[in-house]
């Protein structure tokens, strides 16, 4: 889906890989609802447009659209349990995707690339809060090392492209993203969308809601629409090659139990909450510092967690038949 034209000359052609996913859809929404600029032409790619693990298909789609700017979101992603099972696949597919996108961006003279990393790339054994300087200070958590190392390599490539060619390739590190258009698969999705789907079914069946694990791990959740607004700022204003963490503040971290209770409230669920302690918790916490973001944008307002949760649950209920699950 390409951007709508007006009489103004479009000096920026912004290609978004992974444009049909959670973050891509959020960017499309904020762009269409007033955050887009007249000199920007937005092109949102999905996996139907090109297989980015293929160098030939990546090159063809770049030559077709000739972007001046790229937001690189496309990745092979999955929840904790799928990651644990397929670490090699996550490594190989993501390395191919990232190398193809950055190589084509360089070869075709793209002015700026903003790639999307993840807080799972940080060292497993570390001090908290984690900041941008600590990415490579030790191995990531063993559960998803394939995905984590592949994502870390984007930062390595960005630095190398800058050192060798002066390219303005950078990356953002969002904390746990949630919102409309997520993957709500209960076996394979991330924690919040999986719980939202389970809560929907529990309400329908009048049963209890089972949460995998103890409910004690803590996470900083960021609403996809807030992240989308921050992506636009990074694309237009952020000049560093060094990555930047995009996160709510440390004090806005919530436990999985708090999140589950917010879902129960948003869904008006009457059944009880049950915690299945036989399931793995993953990392207890991975608190990230948003100090760097706040130095740039001290006034940025994040959507309150409960409001964002209510909007996400409402979206899922309304779009249940077509939502990814």
Coordinates of C-alpha atoms in Angstrom, one line a residue:
X1 CA 0.0 0.0 0.0
X2 CA 1.7 3.1 -1.2
X3 CA 1.2 6.7 0.1
X4 CA -1.4 9.0 -1.3
X5 CA -0.2 11.8 -3.6
X6 CA -1.0 15.5 -3.5
X7 CA 0.3 18.4 -5.5
X8 CA 3.5 18.7 -3.4
X9 CA 6.7 17.2 -4.7
X10 CA 7.5 14.1 -2.7
X11 CA 11.2 14.5 -1.9
X12 CA 11.2 11.5 0.6
X13 CA 10.2 8.0 -0.4
X14 CA 10.0 6.0 2.8
X15 CA 10.0 2.2 2.5
X16 CA 8.8 0.3 5.5
X17 CA 9.8 -3.4 5.6
X18 CA 7.5 -5.6 7.7
X19 CA 4.8 -3.0 7.0
X20 CA 1.9 -5.3 7.7
X21 CA 3.1 -6.3 11.2
X22 CA 2.3 -4.8 14.6
X23 CA 4.7 -1.8 14.4
X24 CA 4.3 -1.3 10.6
X25 CA 0.5 -1.0 10.9
X26 CA 0.9 1.4 13.8
X27 CA 3.2 3.6 11.7
X28 CA 0.8 3.5 8.8
X29 CA -2.0 4.6 11.2
X30 CA -0.2 7.6 12.7
X31 CA 1.1 8.7 9.3
X32 CA -2.5 8.6 7.8
X33 CA -4.0 10.3 10.9
X34 CA -1.9 13.5 10.6
X35 CA 1.7 12.7 11.5
X36 CA 2.7 12.3 7.9
X37 CA 4.3 15.2 6.0
X38 CA 3.4 16.5 2.5
X39 CA 6.9 15.8 1.2
X40 CA 6.8 12.2 2.3
X41 CA 5.6 9.2 0.2
X42 CA 5.2 6.1 2.3
X43 CA 5.4 2.6 1.0
X44 CA 4.5 -0.3 3.3
X45 CA 5.9 -3.7 2.3
X46 CA 4.6 -7.1 3.5
X47 CA 6.1 -10.5 2.9
X48 CA 3.7 -10.9 -0.1
X49 CA 5.7 -8.1 -1.8
X50 CA 9.1 -9.7 -1.5
X51 CA 10.9 -12.5 0.4
X52 CA 13.7 -10.5 2.0
X53 CA 15.7 -13.6 2.8
X54 CA 16.3 -13.6 -1.0
X55 CA 19.0 -11.1 -2.2
X56 CA 17.4 -11.1 -5.7
X57 CA 13.9 -10.3 -4.4
X58 CA 15.2 -7.6 -2.0
X59 CA 17.1 -6.0 -4.8
X60 CA 14.1 -6.0 -7.1
X61 CA 11.8 -4.4 -4.5
X62 CA 14.3 -1.7 -3.8
X63 CA 14.8 -1.0 -7.5
X64 CA 11.0 -0.9 -8.0
X65 CA 10.4 1.7 -5.2
X66 CA 13.8 3.5 -5.1
X67 CA 13.4 4.7 -1.5
X68 CA 15.3 7.6 0.0
X69 CA 14.7 6.4 3.5
X70 CA 14.0 2.9 5.0
X71 CA 12.4 1.8 8.2
X72 CA 13.4 -1.8 8.6
X73 CA 11.0 -3.8 10.7
X74 CA 10.9 -7.1 8.9
X75 CA 12.1 -10.1 10.9
X76 CA 11.4 -13.7 11.6
X77 CA 9.8 -13.4 15.1
X78 CA 8.2 -15.7 17.7
X79 CA 7.5 -16.1 21.3
X80 CA 9.7 -17.7 24.0
X81 CA 8.8 -21.3 23.3
X82 CA 9.2 -21.2 19.5
X83 CA 12.6 -19.3 19.9
X84 CA 13.9 -22.1 22.2
X85 CA 13.1 -24.7 19.5
X86 CA 14.4 -23.0 16.4
X87 CA 17.4 -20.9 17.3
X88 CA 19.3 -21.8 14.1
X89 CA 16.3 -20.8 11.9
X90 CA 16.0 -17.5 13.7
X91 CA 19.7 -16.8 13.3
X92 CA 19.9 -17.6 9.6
X93 CA 16.7 -16.0 8.4
X94 CA 17.2 -12.8 10.3
X95 CA 20.9 -12.5 9.2
X96 CA 19.9 -12.9 5.6
X97 CA 17.0 -10.4 5.8
X98 CA 19.1 -7.7 7.6
X99 CA 22.2 -8.1 5.3
X100 CA 20.0 -7.9 2.2
X101 CA 18.1 -4.8 3.3
X102 CA 21.2 -2.9 4.5
X103 CA 23.3 -3.9 1.4
X104 CA 20.6 -2.8 -1.0
X105 CA 20.1 0.4 1.0
X106 CA 23.8 1.2 0.6
X107 CA 24.0 0.1 -3.1
X108 CA 21.0 2.2 -4.1
X109 CA 22.0 5.3 -2.1
X110 CA 19.4 5.3 0.6
X111 CA 20.0 8.4 2.8
X112 CA 18.9 6.9 6.1
X113 CA 17.9 3.5 7.5
X114 CA 16.3 3.0 10.9
X115 CA 16.2 -0.7 11.9
X116 CA 14.3 -2.2 14.8
X117 CA 16.2 -4.2 17.5
X118 CA 14.8 -5.7 20.7
X119 CA 15.8 -5.6 24.4
X120 CA 16.3 -9.4 24.2
X121 CA 19.7 -8.6 22.6
X122 CA 21.1 -7.3 25.9
X123 CA 23.4 -9.5 28.0
X124 CA 21.6 -12.0 30.2
X125 CA 23.9 -11.3 33.1
X126 CA 24.0 -7.6 33.6
X127 CA 23.3 -4.7 35.9
X128 CA 20.1 -2.7 35.7
X129 CA 18.9 -0.5 34.2
X130 CA 20.4 -1.5 30.9
X131 CA 21.4 1.3 28.5
X132 CA 22.6 1.6 24.9
X133 CA 26.3 1.2 25.8
X134 CA 25.8 -2.3 27.2
X135 CA 24.5 -4.2 24.1
X136 CA 27.7 -6.3 23.5
X137 CA 28.8 -6.8 27.1
X138 CA 28.1 -10.5 27.3
X139 CA 26.0 -13.3 25.8
X140 CA 22.2 -12.8 25.5
X141 CA 19.7 -15.1 27.3
X142 CA 20.2 -18.7 26.1
X143 CA 16.5 -19.2 25.3
X144 CA 16.6 -17.1 22.1
X145 CA 20.3 -16.6 21.3
X146 CA 19.8 -17.1 17.6
X147 CA 17.4 -14.2 17.2
X148 CA 19.3 -12.0 19.7
X149 CA 22.7 -12.4 18.0
X150 CA 21.1 -11.7 14.6
X151 CA 19.6 -8.5 15.9
X152 CA 22.9 -7.5 17.5
X153 CA 24.6 -7.8 14.2
X154 CA 22.5 -5.0 12.8
X155 CA 24.3 -2.7 15.2
X156 CA 27.7 -4.1 14.1
X157 CA 26.7 -3.5 10.4
X158 CA 25.5 0.0 11.1
X159 CA 28.8 1.0 12.6
X160 CA 30.7 -0.7 9.8
X161 CA 28.7 1.0 7.1
X162 CA 29.3 4.3 8.8
X163 CA 33.0 3.7 9.2
X164 CA 33.6 2.5 5.7
X165 CA 31.1 4.5 3.7
X166 CA 29.7 7.2 6.0
X167 CA 26.1 5.7 5.8
X168 CA 23.5 7.1 8.2
X169 CA 22.2 3.7 9.3
X170 CA 20.9 3.5 12.9
X171 CA 18.6 1.4 15.1
X172 CA 16.1 1.7 17.8
X173 CA 15.6 -0.7 20.7
X174 CA 12.0 -0.8 21.8
X175 CA 10.9 -2.7 25.0
X176 CA 8.0 -5.1 24.8
X177 CA 5.6 -3.8 22.1
X178 CA 1.9 -4.5 22.1
X179 CA -1.2 -3.1 20.3
X180 CA -3.7 -3.7 17.5
X181 CA -2.5 -6.0 14.6
X182 CA -0.2 -8.1 16.9
X183 CA 0.1 -11.8 16.6
X184 CA -2.4 -13.2 19.1
X185 CA -1.4 -16.8 18.7
X186 CA -1.6 -18.5 22.1
X187 CA 1.2 -21.0 21.6
X188 CA 3.6 -18.9 19.6
X189 CA 2.9 -15.2 20.3
X190 CA 4.3 -12.9 22.9
X191 CA 2.9 -12.7 26.4
X192 CA 0.3 -10.0 26.2
X193 CA -1.4 -10.9 22.9
X194 CA -1.4 -14.5 23.9
X195 CA -3.1 -13.6 27.2
X196 CA -5.6 -11.3 25.4
X197 CA -6.6 -14.2 23.2
X198 CA -6.9 -16.6 26.1
X199 CA -9.0 -14.1 28.1
X200 CA -11.3 -13.7 25.1
X201 CA -11.9 -17.5 25.0
X202 CA -12.2 -17.7 28.8
X203 CA -14.9 -15.1 28.7
X204 CA -16.8 -16.9 25.9
X205 CA -16.6 -20.2 27.7
X206 CA -17.0 -18.9 31.2
X207 CA -13.8 -20.5 32.3
X208 CA -10.7 -19.4 34.3
X209 CA -7.7 -17.7 32.6
X210 CA -4.4 -19.6 32.9
X211 CA -1.2 -17.5 32.8
X212 CA 2.0 -19.4 31.9
X213 CA 4.6 -19.1 34.6
X214 CA 4.5 -17.4 38.0
X215 CA 3.3 -14.0 36.9
X216 CA 6.3 -12.4 38.7
X217 CA 8.5 -11.3 35.8
X218 CA 8.5 -7.6 35.1
X219 CA 8.4 -5.9 31.7
X220 CA 8.3 -2.4 30.3
X221 CA 5.5 -2.5 27.8
X222 CA 5.3 0.2 25.0
X223 CA 2.1 0.8 23.1
X224 CA 2.6 0.3 19.3
X225 CA 1.1 3.8 18.5
X226 CA 3.5 5.5 20.9
X227 CA 6.4 3.6 19.4
X228 CA 5.2 4.6 15.9
X229 CA 5.3 8.3 16.8
X230 CA 8.8 7.8 18.2
X231 CA 9.9 6.0 15.0
X232 CA 8.9 9.1 13.0
X233 CA 11.0 11.3 15.3
X234 CA 14.0 9.0 14.9
X235 CA 13.7 8.9 11.1
X236 CA 13.4 12.7 10.8
X237 CA 15.5 14.1 13.7
X238 CA 17.9 11.5 15.4
X239 CA 21.4 11.8 13.9
X240 CA 23.4 9.2 15.8
X241 CA 24.5 5.8 14.4
X242 CA 24.5 4.5 18.0
X243 CA 21.1 2.9 18.8
X244 CA 18.5 4.5 21.1
X245 CA 16.2 2.7 23.5
X246 CA 12.5 3.5 23.0
X247 CA 10.8 2.7 26.3
X248 CA 8.5 3.9 29.0
X249 CA 10.3 5.0 32.2
X250 CA 11.7 2.4 34.7
X251 CA 8.9 3.1 37.2
X252 CA 6.3 2.2 34.6
X253 CA 7.5 -1.4 34.5
X254 CA 4.7 -3.9 35.3
X255 CA 4.6 -7.5 36.3
X256 CA 3.0 -10.2 34.1
X257 CA 0.5 -10.5 37.0
X258 CA -0.4 -6.8 36.8
X259 CA -0.7 -7.1 33.0
X260 CA -3.0 -10.1 33.3
X261 CA -5.2 -8.3 35.8
X262 CA -5.4 -5.3 33.4
X263 CA -6.6 -7.7 30.6
X264 CA -9.2 -9.2 33.0
X265 CA -10.4 -5.7 33.7
X266 CA -10.4 -4.5 30.1
X267 CA -12.3 -7.7 29.0
X268 CA -14.7 -7.6 32.0
X269 CA -13.7 -11.2 32.7
X270 CA -15.5 -12.9 35.6
X271 CA -13.5 -16.1 35.9
X272 CA -10.5 -16.6 38.2
X273 CA -6.8 -16.1 37.3
X274 CA -4.6 -19.2 37.5
X275 CA -0.8 -19.3 37.3
X276 CA 0.8 -22.4 35.8
X277 CA 4.2 -22.6 37.6
X278 CA 5.3 -25.6 35.4
X279 CA 5.9 -23.2 32.5
X280 CA 9.1 -21.2 32.1
X281 CA 9.2 -17.6 33.2
X282 CA 12.0 -16.5 30.8
X283 CA 14.1 -13.6 32.1
X284 CA 12.8 -12.2 35.4
X285 CA 13.3 -8.6 34.2
X286 CA 15.3 -6.6 31.6
X287 CA 14.7 -3.1 32.8
X288 CA 15.9 -0.6 30.2
X289 CA 16.9 3.1 30.8
X290 CA 15.1 5.7 28.6
X291 CA 17.5 8.4 29.9
X292 CA 18.9 9.0 26.4
X293 CA 15.3 9.3 24.9
X294 CA 14.3 11.7 27.7
X295 CA 17.3 13.9 27.1
X296 CA 16.1 14.3 23.5
X297 CA 12.3 14.3 24.2
X298 CA 11.6 15.3 27.8
X299 CA 8.0 16.1 27.1
X300 CA 7.0 13.0 25.2
X301 CA 3.7 11.5 26.6
X302 CA 3.2 7.8 26.6
X303 CA -0.4 6.4 26.5
X304 CA -1.2 5.1 30.1
X305 CA -0.9 1.3 30.2
X306 CA -4.5 0.5 31.1
X307 CA -5.8 2.8 28.4
X308 CA -3.6 1.2 25.8
X309 CA -4.6 -2.3 27.0
X310 CA -8.3 -1.4 26.8
X311 CA -7.8 -0.1 23.2
X312 CA -5.9 -3.3 22.3
X313 CA -8.5 -5.6 23.8
X314 CA -11.3 -3.7 22.1
X315 CA -9.5 -4.0 18.8
X316 CA -9.0 -7.7 19.2
X317 CA -12.7 -8.3 20.1
X318 CA -13.9 -6.2 17.2
X319 CA -11.5 -7.8 14.7
X320 CA -11.4 -11.4 16.1
X321 CA -12.2 -13.1 12.8
X322 CA -9.4 -11.5 10.9
X323 CA -6.7 -10.9 13.6
X324 CA -3.5 -13.0 13.4
X325 CA -3.9 -15.9 15.7

